[in-house]
Structure formats: C-alpha cells, structure tokens
Amino acid sequence: QVHLVESGGGSVQAGGSLRLSCAASGYTYSSACMGWFRQAPGNKREGVVVFRVDGGTYLADSVKDRFSVSVDKTKNTAYLQMNSLKPEDTAMYYCAADPPPCYGGSWRVSDYNYWGQGTQVTVSS
C-alpha cells in the first residue's frame, strides 16, 4: 500500500525558509514520478514542482528562483526547500506520487494516484 507522509510545515515571516519532507513507502521509489502541490483556501490545487526521482525536475515559474527539490533514495524521502518565502506562498502543501511506469513532468492533479495528508505553510508579512 502506497503511503506518503509530509512534514516540516509551519509559520514563518516573509523572507524566511522552510524545508518540507515527504516520506514514501509501498512502491518502487527510485523511478517514481512525484510532485509537490499546494492549495490555498478558495483556490485550486496547483503544482509547485514535479519531478522524477531518477532525474528531471520542473519548477513553477512562481517559485523557480526560490524553491528546490532533493531526494534521498536511501530514505525514500523527497524534500522541498523553500527560501525567500512570500505571503502568497501560504497554503496547504501536498506531496503526490505516481508510481512507475510513469513519464514525469505532469502538472495535472489527476495524473497522481497517491497523496499525502498535507502540511500547512503560513508566511506572514
């Protein structure tokens, strides 16, 4: 059974940093397709970064110079490093996975079969 668990959210002032973690289990992690998405109240869920665990990362334009993703394959864990946070980054952040075979790079929510419970990120001005 696929299981994703996010952690690392919290409250921070504008300009601060947070690192989110997504621990995965239940599928072949090394060649999976994954993504970080976020959803603010009243808004649709939007992609922040989508990537393949074995290579290929795509960042949304709104976060391109501030966020980065890394993967520790020994721990089946992906990290979202968020720097220079802005109030508009405030949202619930979700980790998503599409186990192999997958192509990667999809921004469509419907292309991801598994989701974590989410972790709240709040950025104050």
CSV table of C-alpha atoms in Angstrom, one decimal:
chain,number,residue,atom,x,y,z
A,1,GLN,CA,0.0,0.0,0.0
A,2,VAL,CA,1.4,3.4,-1.0
A,3,HIS,CA,1.8,5.8,1.8
A,4,LEU,CA,3.0,9.4,1.7
A,5,VAL,CA,3.7,11.4,4.8
A,6,GLU,CA,4.6,15.1,4.7
A,7,SER,CA,6.2,17.1,7.5
A,8,GLY,CA,8.1,20.3,8.0
A,9,GLY,CA,5.4,22.9,7.6
A,10,GLY,CA,4.9,25.8,10.0
A,11,SER,CA,4.7,29.6,10.3
A,12,VAL,CA,7.4,31.9,9.2
A,13,GLN,CA,7.9,35.5,8.4
A,14,ALA,CA,8.3,36.7,4.8
A,15,GLY,CA,11.9,36.1,3.6
A,16,GLY,CA,12.3,33.1,5.8
A,17,SER,CA,12.8,29.4,4.9
A,18,LEU,CA,11.2,26.1,5.5
A,19,ARG,CA,12.0,22.5,4.4
A,20,LEU,CA,9.2,20.1,3.8
A,21,SER,CA,9.7,16.4,3.8
A,22,CYS,CA,7.7,13.6,2.1
A,23,ALA,CA,8.4,10.1,3.2
A,24,ALA,CA,7.2,7.5,0.9
A,25,SER,CA,6.5,3.7,1.1
A,26,GLY,CA,4.8,1.0,-0.8
A,27,TYR,CA,6.1,1.4,-4.3
A,28,THR,CA,9.3,1.4,-6.3
A,29,TYR,CA,10.6,4.7,-5.2
A,30,SER,CA,13.7,5.0,-7.4
A,31,SER,CA,11.8,5.5,-10.7
A,32,ALA,CA,8.6,7.1,-9.5
A,33,CYS,CA,7.1,10.4,-10.6
A,34,MET,CA,6.4,12.8,-7.8
A,35,GLY,CA,5.2,16.3,-7.2
A,36,TRP,CA,4.7,19.0,-4.6
A,37,PHE,CA,1.4,20.8,-4.9
A,38,ARG,CA,-0.3,23.5,-2.8
A,39,GLN,CA,-3.8,24.7,-2.2
A,40,ALA,CA,-4.8,28.0,-0.6
A,41,PRO,CA,-8.3,28.5,0.7
A,42,GLY,CA,-10.7,29.2,-2.2
A,43,ASN,CA,-8.1,28.3,-4.8
A,44,LYS,CA,-7.5,25.2,-6.9
A,45,ARG,CA,-4.6,22.9,-6.1
A,46,GLU,CA,-1.6,24.0,-8.1
A,47,GLY,CA,1.7,22.4,-8.9
A,48,VAL,CA,4.9,23.8,-7.2
A,49,VAL,CA,7.4,21.3,-8.5
A,50,VAL,CA,7.1,18.0,-10.4
A,51,PHE,CA,9.9,15.6,-10.9
A,52,ARG,CA,11.1,12.0,-11.4
A,53,VAL,CA,13.0,10.5,-8.6
A,54,ASP,CA,15.7,9.4,-11.1
A,55,GLY,CA,16.0,12.8,-12.8
A,56,GLY,CA,14.1,15.6,-14.4
A,57,THR,CA,12.7,18.5,-12.3
A,58,TYR,CA,10.3,21.2,-13.3
A,59,LEU,CA,9.6,24.1,-11.0
A,60,ALA,CA,6.6,26.5,-11.4
A,61,ASP,CA,7.6,30.0,-12.5
A,62,SER,CA,6.3,31.5,-9.3
A,63,VAL,CA,8.9,29.6,-7.2
A,64,LYS,CA,11.7,28.9,-9.7
A,65,ASP,CA,14.4,31.0,-8.1
A,66,ARG,CA,13.3,30.3,-4.5
A,67,PHE,CA,12.4,26.6,-4.2
A,68,SER,CA,14.3,23.5,-4.9
A,69,VAL,CA,13.7,19.8,-4.5
A,70,SER,CA,16.0,17.0,-3.5
A,71,VAL,CA,15.7,13.3,-2.9
A,72,ASP,CA,17.3,10.9,-0.5
A,73,LYS,CA,16.8,7.5,-2.1
A,74,THR,CA,18.2,5.7,0.9
A,75,LYS,CA,15.3,7.1,3.0
A,76,ASN,CA,12.6,7.1,0.2
A,77,THR,CA,12.2,10.8,1.1
A,78,ALA,CA,11.8,13.9,-1.0
A,79,TYR,CA,12.5,17.4,0.3
A,80,LEU,CA,11.2,20.7,-0.8
A,81,GLN,CA,13.5,23.5,0.3
A,82,MET,CA,11.6,26.8,0.3
A,83,ASN,CA,13.6,30.0,0.6
A,84,SER,CA,12.7,33.7,0.4
A,85,LEU,CA,9.1,32.8,1.3
A,86,LYS,CA,6.3,35.3,0.5
A,87,PRO,CA,2.9,35.7,2.0
A,88,GLU,CA,1.4,34.3,-1.3
A,89,ASP,CA,3.2,31.0,-0.6
A,90,THR,CA,0.8,30.4,2.2
A,91,ALA,CA,-1.1,27.2,1.5
A,92,MET,CA,-1.5,23.6,2.4
A,93,TYR,CA,1.3,21.7,0.7
A,94,TYR,CA,0.8,18.2,-0.5
A,95,CYS,CA,3.2,15.6,-1.7
A,96,ALA,CA,1.9,13.4,-4.6
A,97,ALA,CA,3.2,10.3,-6.3
A,98,ASP,CA,2.6,8.4,-9.5
A,99,PRO,CA,4.4,5.0,-9.2
A,100,PRO,CA,6.2,3.6,-12.2
A,101,PRO,CA,5.7,3.2,-15.0
A,102,CYS,CA,5.3,7.0,-15.4
A,103,TYR,CA,6.6,9.7,-17.6
A,104,GLY,CA,7.1,12.5,-15.1
A,105,GLY,CA,6.7,16.2,-15.5
A,106,SER,CA,2.9,16.3,-15.3
A,107,TRP,CA,1.2,19.3,-13.7
A,108,ARG,CA,-2.2,17.6,-13.7
A,109,VAL,CA,-3.5,16.7,-10.3
A,110,SER,CA,-5.4,13.8,-11.8
A,111,ASP,CA,-2.1,12.2,-13.0
A,112,TYR,CA,-1.0,11.5,-9.4
A,113,ASN,CA,-2.6,8.5,-7.8
A,114,TYR,CA,-1.4,9.0,-4.3
A,115,TRP,CA,-1.4,12.0,-2.0
A,116,GLY,CA,-0.2,12.8,1.5
A,117,GLN,CA,-2.3,14.4,4.1
A,118,GLY,CA,-0.7,17.8,3.6
A,119,THR,CA,1.3,20.2,5.8
A,120,GLN,CA,0.4,23.8,6.3
A,121,VAL,CA,2.8,26.6,5.4
A,122,THR,CA,1.9,30.1,6.7
A,123,VAL,CA,4.0,33.1,5.7
A,124,SER,CA,3.3,36.4,7.5
A,125,SER,CA,4.3,39.8,6.2
